[in-house]
Amino acid sequence: MAAEDEKSTSSNSGTFSIAQDDERDQEKSDGIALPSHVAGSGSLDRLVDTARDYARAAASDNTLKAYAKDWAHFARWCRMKGAEPLPPSPEMIGLYLADLASGSGLSPALSVSTIERRLSGLGWNYAQRGFTLDRKNRHIATVLAGIKRKHARPPVQKEAILAKDILAMVATLPYDLRGLRDRAILLLGYAGGLRRSEIVSLDVHKDDTPDSGGWIEIFDKGALFTLNAKTGWREVEIGRGSKDQTCPVHALEQWMHFAKIDFGPIFTGTSRDGKRASETRLNDKHVARLIKRTVLDAGIRSDLPEKDRLALFSGHSLRAGLASSAEVDERYVQKQLGHASAEMTRRYQRRRDRFRVNLTKAAGL
């Protein structure tokens, strides 16, 4: 028994050591540095720091965190197999993808979309370290093609939150400070078709904070949101509703008034007693948790077990709800959601007249 405990402790210690090595590799390999033949100086060192800041801003924090986890997982896998992650080896990466798809030990098999995301993460990490990952190499491309052919499934879409659902959800919220904030988050996210990261990144004014993702302007007829989104800067117009109880702009005004928000992040945490707003920006995970909690409280899809109901809804449910509920020309929904193509917008529409255009009849049959 003592020998087993010692073996377990040794194994855990080795895993912890590998994790520490991965973190050190990540810190050392940010990819931005002076050329080896150039002597450092105060001004050049400051420019290196500035360049690193710009490089980090090239992708969202969530994306960078995901890429860091992808690299850490791959590096651990390599070392457990007696290999090194650098330089890139198409043969080893092909084996890694096969392992992810088939599952091994206690690790379940991953979906095709997750495997492709992992591969993208590896490509980004290699680029930061001065290497190029050739995804067209036969050891990678043919394995990935086989995985897609054998395991690919239609994408699992989150349930759309429709108009009656969002009304039931906000009705479960109290009218204390937290309730006012959460009501504004749900209504704005729904009416604006906003991503959860877009909601929490909003500031009151332009350039209020370094991590701002946009700002707002409130008018008599509604609110204008200027967002630094995935596809670049875009404007989202949210008009006033038919009544104050369900108006997203009124909900926003109420939260900002009672929370005394006049600078910096719009959506912040609150004190323990819930009587005052803090200065700390909310994490986007709060939006996901809020949606799941209010879905349960409102009794939406109560025909299903709680576990299934929680799995059905996420932050994307708000965007899908707007796309599915708005009875307007599709191009207006596309613009609101910030999609580059109408096809992407249609993926968000959980209900629509799929046969409005009948090409069979148009072709004379």
XYZ file of C-alpha atoms in Angstrom:
365
model
C 0.000 0.000 0.000
C 2.819 2.350 0.864
C 4.486 1.513 -2.432
C 1.276 2.352 -4.306
C 0.989 5.682 -2.465
C 4.603 6.468 -3.296
C 4.024 5.610 -6.958
C 0.915 7.813 -7.053
C 2.776 10.690 -5.424
C 5.648 10.319 -7.879
C 3.227 10.295 -10.827
C 1.428 13.413 -9.597
C 4.753 15.121 -9.020
C 5.821 14.316 -12.578
C 2.579 15.688 -14.001
C 2.946 18.866 -11.941
C 6.540 19.256 -13.144
C 5.425 18.913 -16.765
C 2.707 21.538 -16.227
C 5.295 23.916 -14.751
C 7.598 23.347 -17.730
C 4.705 24.104 -20.098
C 3.956 27.381 -18.298
C 7.625 28.406 -18.473
C 7.725 27.531 -22.180
C 4.641 29.679 -22.757
C 6.157 32.635 -20.906
C 9.492 32.413 -22.741
C 8.018 31.897 -26.207
C 5.911 34.963 -26.861
C 7.598 35.253 -30.276
C 8.460 38.955 -29.977
C 12.116 39.764 -29.284
C 15.077 41.734 -30.587
C 17.175 40.155 -33.351
C 20.206 38.391 -31.905
C 22.620 40.734 -33.700
C 21.018 43.912 -32.266
C 22.182 45.222 -28.912
C 19.411 46.034 -26.471
C 18.663 49.514 -25.196
C 16.049 51.191 -23.068
C 14.021 52.478 -26.018
C 14.229 49.188 -27.948
C 13.247 47.156 -24.884
C 10.205 49.404 -24.423
C 9.279 48.851 -28.086
C 9.569 45.094 -27.577
C 7.108 45.353 -24.682
C 4.789 47.485 -26.802
C 4.987 45.012 -29.691
C 4.150 42.167 -27.310
C 1.090 44.068 -26.098
C -0.058 44.525 -29.690
C 0.590 40.855 -30.444
C -1.533 39.813 -27.467
C -4.314 42.110 -28.708
C -4.407 40.249 -32.036
C -6.764 37.682 -30.487
C -9.318 37.773 -27.698
C -8.386 36.763 -24.161
C -10.607 33.683 -24.421
C -8.911 32.612 -27.650
C -5.442 33.117 -26.180
C -6.381 31.112 -23.084
C -7.720 28.299 -25.269
C -4.538 28.291 -27.387
C -2.390 28.191 -24.242
C -4.339 25.178 -22.978
C -4.024 23.500 -26.381
C -0.251 23.878 -26.285
C 0.030 22.707 -22.681
C -2.020 19.598 -23.468
C 0.021 18.751 -26.564
C 3.342 19.374 -24.793
C 2.339 17.052 -21.947
C 1.190 14.418 -24.440
C 4.530 14.576 -26.282
C 6.576 14.226 -23.128
C 4.450 11.336 -21.910
C 5.249 9.624 -25.230
C 8.961 10.352 -24.874
C 9.000 13.061 -27.565
C 9.491 16.821 -27.647
C 6.926 19.309 -28.989
C 9.602 21.355 -30.760
C 10.330 21.466 -33.631
C 6.952 20.489 -35.161
C 6.760 16.879 -36.275
C 3.864 16.143 -38.671
C 4.163 12.453 -37.823
C 3.711 13.054 -34.087
C 0.911 15.550 -34.654
C -0.892 12.995 -36.823
C -0.633 10.465 -33.999
C -1.830 13.096 -31.530
C -4.942 13.777 -33.627
C -5.643 10.053 -33.861
C -5.358 9.775 -30.089
C -7.784 12.666 -29.590
C -10.321 11.142 -31.969
C -10.176 7.597 -30.583
C -9.868 8.446 -26.902
C -7.438 6.743 -24.588
C -7.626 5.691 -20.973
C -9.904 8.007 -19.038
C -9.864 10.666 -21.776
C -13.016 10.593 -23.907
C -12.863 10.929 -27.685
C -13.162 14.548 -28.814
C -15.505 15.902 -31.457
C -14.199 16.841 -34.904
C -14.743 20.547 -34.238
C -12.740 20.350 -30.994
C -9.909 18.486 -32.731
C -9.796 21.127 -35.469
C -9.698 23.828 -32.796
C -6.809 22.027 -31.086
C -4.940 21.882 -34.398
C -5.500 25.599 -34.972
C -4.158 26.234 -31.483
C -1.011 24.264 -32.285
C -0.531 26.198 -35.525
C -0.803 29.505 -33.683
C 1.597 28.411 -30.955
C 4.163 27.172 -33.447
C 3.951 30.482 -35.297
C 4.663 32.358 -32.062
C 7.778 30.240 -31.638
C 9.057 30.917 -35.157
C 7.943 27.636 -36.751
C 5.459 26.841 -39.488
C 3.027 23.968 -39.105
C 2.217 22.484 -42.506
C -1.369 21.302 -42.112
C -1.293 19.981 -45.695
C 1.418 17.482 -44.822
C 0.060 14.005 -45.529
C 0.662 12.815 -41.960
C -1.718 15.509 -40.712
C -4.100 16.072 -43.644
C -4.930 12.420 -44.329
C -5.455 11.577 -40.660
C -7.723 14.602 -40.192
C -9.666 13.739 -43.363
C -10.195 10.211 -42.061
C -11.346 11.512 -38.685
C -13.864 13.795 -40.402
C -15.137 11.003 -42.636
C -15.561 8.558 -39.766
C -16.646 10.781 -36.887
C -18.118 13.993 -38.337
C -21.646 14.786 -37.155
C -23.991 17.706 -37.807
C -23.226 20.545 -35.385
C -25.185 20.481 -32.141
C -26.973 23.796 -31.908
C -28.050 25.483 -28.725
C -31.745 26.087 -28.181
C -33.015 29.523 -29.153
C -34.495 31.725 -26.449
C -37.696 33.098 -27.975
C -39.660 36.212 -27.028
C -41.961 34.433 -24.565
C -38.933 32.766 -22.999
C -36.960 35.970 -22.415
C -40.035 37.596 -20.862
C -40.429 34.651 -18.486
C -36.727 34.741 -17.626
C -36.592 38.439 -16.715
C -39.794 38.007 -14.699
C -37.870 35.737 -12.305
C -35.394 38.500 -11.399
C -35.856 40.736 -8.344
C -35.705 44.525 -8.500
C -32.628 44.887 -6.319
C -29.322 46.084 -7.781
C -28.256 42.668 -9.039
C -31.680 42.066 -10.531
C -31.565 45.388 -12.385
C -28.137 44.514 -13.791
C -29.076 41.007 -14.852
C -32.343 42.197 -16.404
C -30.403 44.681 -18.536
C -27.904 41.981 -19.576
C -30.611 39.573 -20.727
C -32.719 42.137 -22.571
C -29.769 43.829 -24.273
C -28.199 40.509 -25.217
C -31.476 39.376 -26.751
C -32.499 42.586 -28.535
C -28.970 43.265 -29.778
C -28.081 39.686 -30.652
C -24.893 40.270 -28.683
C -22.218 37.769 -27.780
C -21.650 37.402 -24.062
C -18.111 38.802 -24.456
C -19.546 41.845 -26.236
C -21.999 42.494 -23.416
C -19.468 42.527 -20.594
C -16.790 44.408 -22.573
C -18.949 47.533 -22.951
C -17.825 50.824 -21.416
C -19.818 53.984 -20.847
C -17.592 56.105 -23.120
C -15.001 55.528 -25.793
C -11.535 54.732 -24.380
C -12.679 54.609 -20.749
C -10.546 51.529 -20.075
C -7.704 49.708 -21.904
C -9.710 46.470 -22.158
C -12.839 48.120 -23.546
C -14.692 46.282 -26.292
C -16.988 49.174 -27.174
C -19.154 51.952 -25.814
C -22.748 53.184 -25.825
C -24.737 56.278 -26.740
C -28.313 56.642 -25.495
C -30.893 58.605 -27.509
C -34.616 59.269 -27.228
C -35.426 56.460 -29.663
C -32.921 53.908 -28.407
C -29.264 53.119 -27.809
C -26.339 52.833 -30.212
C -23.611 50.319 -29.371
C -20.227 50.611 -31.063
C -18.525 47.240 -30.741
C -15.068 45.920 -31.492
C -16.328 42.488 -32.520
C -14.777 39.409 -34.127
C -15.403 40.782 -37.612
C -14.169 44.299 -36.782
C -15.906 47.425 -35.600
C -19.662 47.489 -36.026
C -22.638 49.474 -34.772
C -25.681 47.855 -33.192
C -28.905 49.814 -32.850
C -31.288 48.782 -30.078
C -34.605 50.613 -30.187
C -36.862 51.195 -27.213
C -39.488 48.579 -26.489
C -43.242 48.887 -26.345
C -43.263 49.132 -22.531
C -40.732 49.906 -19.812
C -40.965 46.470 -18.178
C -39.462 44.775 -21.239
C -37.521 47.637 -22.819
C -33.778 46.853 -22.992
C -32.792 50.531 -23.132
C -34.939 51.379 -20.093
C -33.416 48.413 -18.225
C -29.936 49.705 -19.065
C -30.822 53.211 -17.853
C -32.239 51.861 -14.597
C -29.118 49.823 -13.861
C -26.733 52.678 -14.675
C -28.771 55.158 -12.600
C -29.111 53.104 -9.417
C -25.604 51.604 -9.688
C -24.165 55.090 -10.335
C -22.319 53.891 -13.447
C -20.997 56.956 -15.273
C -17.490 55.853 -16.293
C -15.656 52.647 -17.165
C -17.257 49.198 -17.439
C -21.041 49.203 -17.654
C -21.628 45.764 -16.215
C -19.762 45.223 -12.971
C -19.988 43.091 -9.882
C -21.790 44.197 -6.748
C -20.920 44.259 -3.062
C -21.757 41.264 -0.874
C -24.870 42.957 0.453
C -25.909 43.852 -3.094
C -26.320 47.543 -2.282
C -23.544 49.053 -4.390
C -21.752 48.335 -7.642
C -18.044 47.580 -7.693
C -15.553 48.822 -10.290
C -14.648 45.321 -11.464
C -15.899 44.280 -14.889
C -18.033 41.146 -14.978
C -16.594 38.009 -16.529
C -18.465 36.754 -19.593
C -19.105 33.473 -17.777
C -21.586 35.374 -15.623
C -23.817 35.763 -18.704
C -23.793 32.017 -19.372
C -24.570 31.224 -15.738
C -27.324 33.851 -15.685
C -28.995 32.362 -18.752
C -28.924 28.830 -17.370
C -30.198 29.916 -13.953
C -33.125 31.952 -15.272
C -34.036 29.236 -17.789
C -34.469 26.842 -14.860
C -36.280 29.397 -12.692
C -38.679 30.260 -15.527
C -39.507 26.600 -16.144
C -38.450 26.676 -19.805
C -38.425 23.174 -21.353
C -39.613 21.742 -18.056
C -40.465 18.547 -19.939
C -36.759 17.668 -19.838
C -34.503 16.688 -16.912
C -32.562 19.579 -15.393
C -29.245 18.340 -16.767
C -30.595 18.310 -20.333
C -32.166 21.738 -19.928
C -28.877 23.223 -18.769
C -27.062 21.680 -21.740
C -29.578 23.120 -24.218
C -28.982 26.795 -23.433
C -25.921 29.044 -23.520
C -24.898 32.576 -24.399
C -25.531 31.795 -28.071
C -29.174 31.138 -27.231
C -29.741 34.915 -27.070
C -28.328 35.462 -30.578
C -30.240 32.480 -31.936
C -33.384 33.820 -30.273
C -33.164 37.165 -32.045
C -32.458 35.484 -35.398
C -35.391 33.112 -34.924
C -37.931 35.587 -33.539
C -37.433 38.845 -35.470
C -40.058 39.015 -38.208
C -38.057 41.314 -40.486
C -36.040 41.048 -43.669
C -33.132 38.658 -43.170
C -30.540 41.266 -44.106
C -31.458 43.357 -41.043
C -30.907 40.366 -38.771
C -27.599 39.667 -40.525
C -26.447 43.232 -39.906
C -27.508 43.147 -36.245
C -25.623 39.927 -35.597
C -22.569 41.131 -37.497
C -22.462 38.159 -39.858
C -20.443 38.338 -43.070
C -22.914 36.138 -44.962
C -26.615 35.370 -44.991
C -25.767 31.667 -44.744
C -24.226 32.201 -41.319
C -27.352 34.062 -40.187
C -29.538 31.173 -41.352
C -27.584 28.817 -39.092
C -28.856 30.850 -36.158
C -32.481 30.700 -37.287
C -34.001 27.762 -35.443
C -37.352 28.307 -37.108
C -37.950 29.813 -40.523
C -39.915 29.223 -43.701
C -37.387 26.954 -45.366
C -39.479 26.540 -48.524
C -40.462 30.167 -49.054
C -38.542 30.068 -52.329
C -39.645 26.941 -54.219
C -37.117 26.320 -56.975
C -38.942 23.148 -58.004
C -42.015 25.103 -59.111
C -39.854 27.910 -60.480
C -38.137 25.329 -62.693
C -41.503 24.298 -64.150
C -42.202 21.099 -62.218
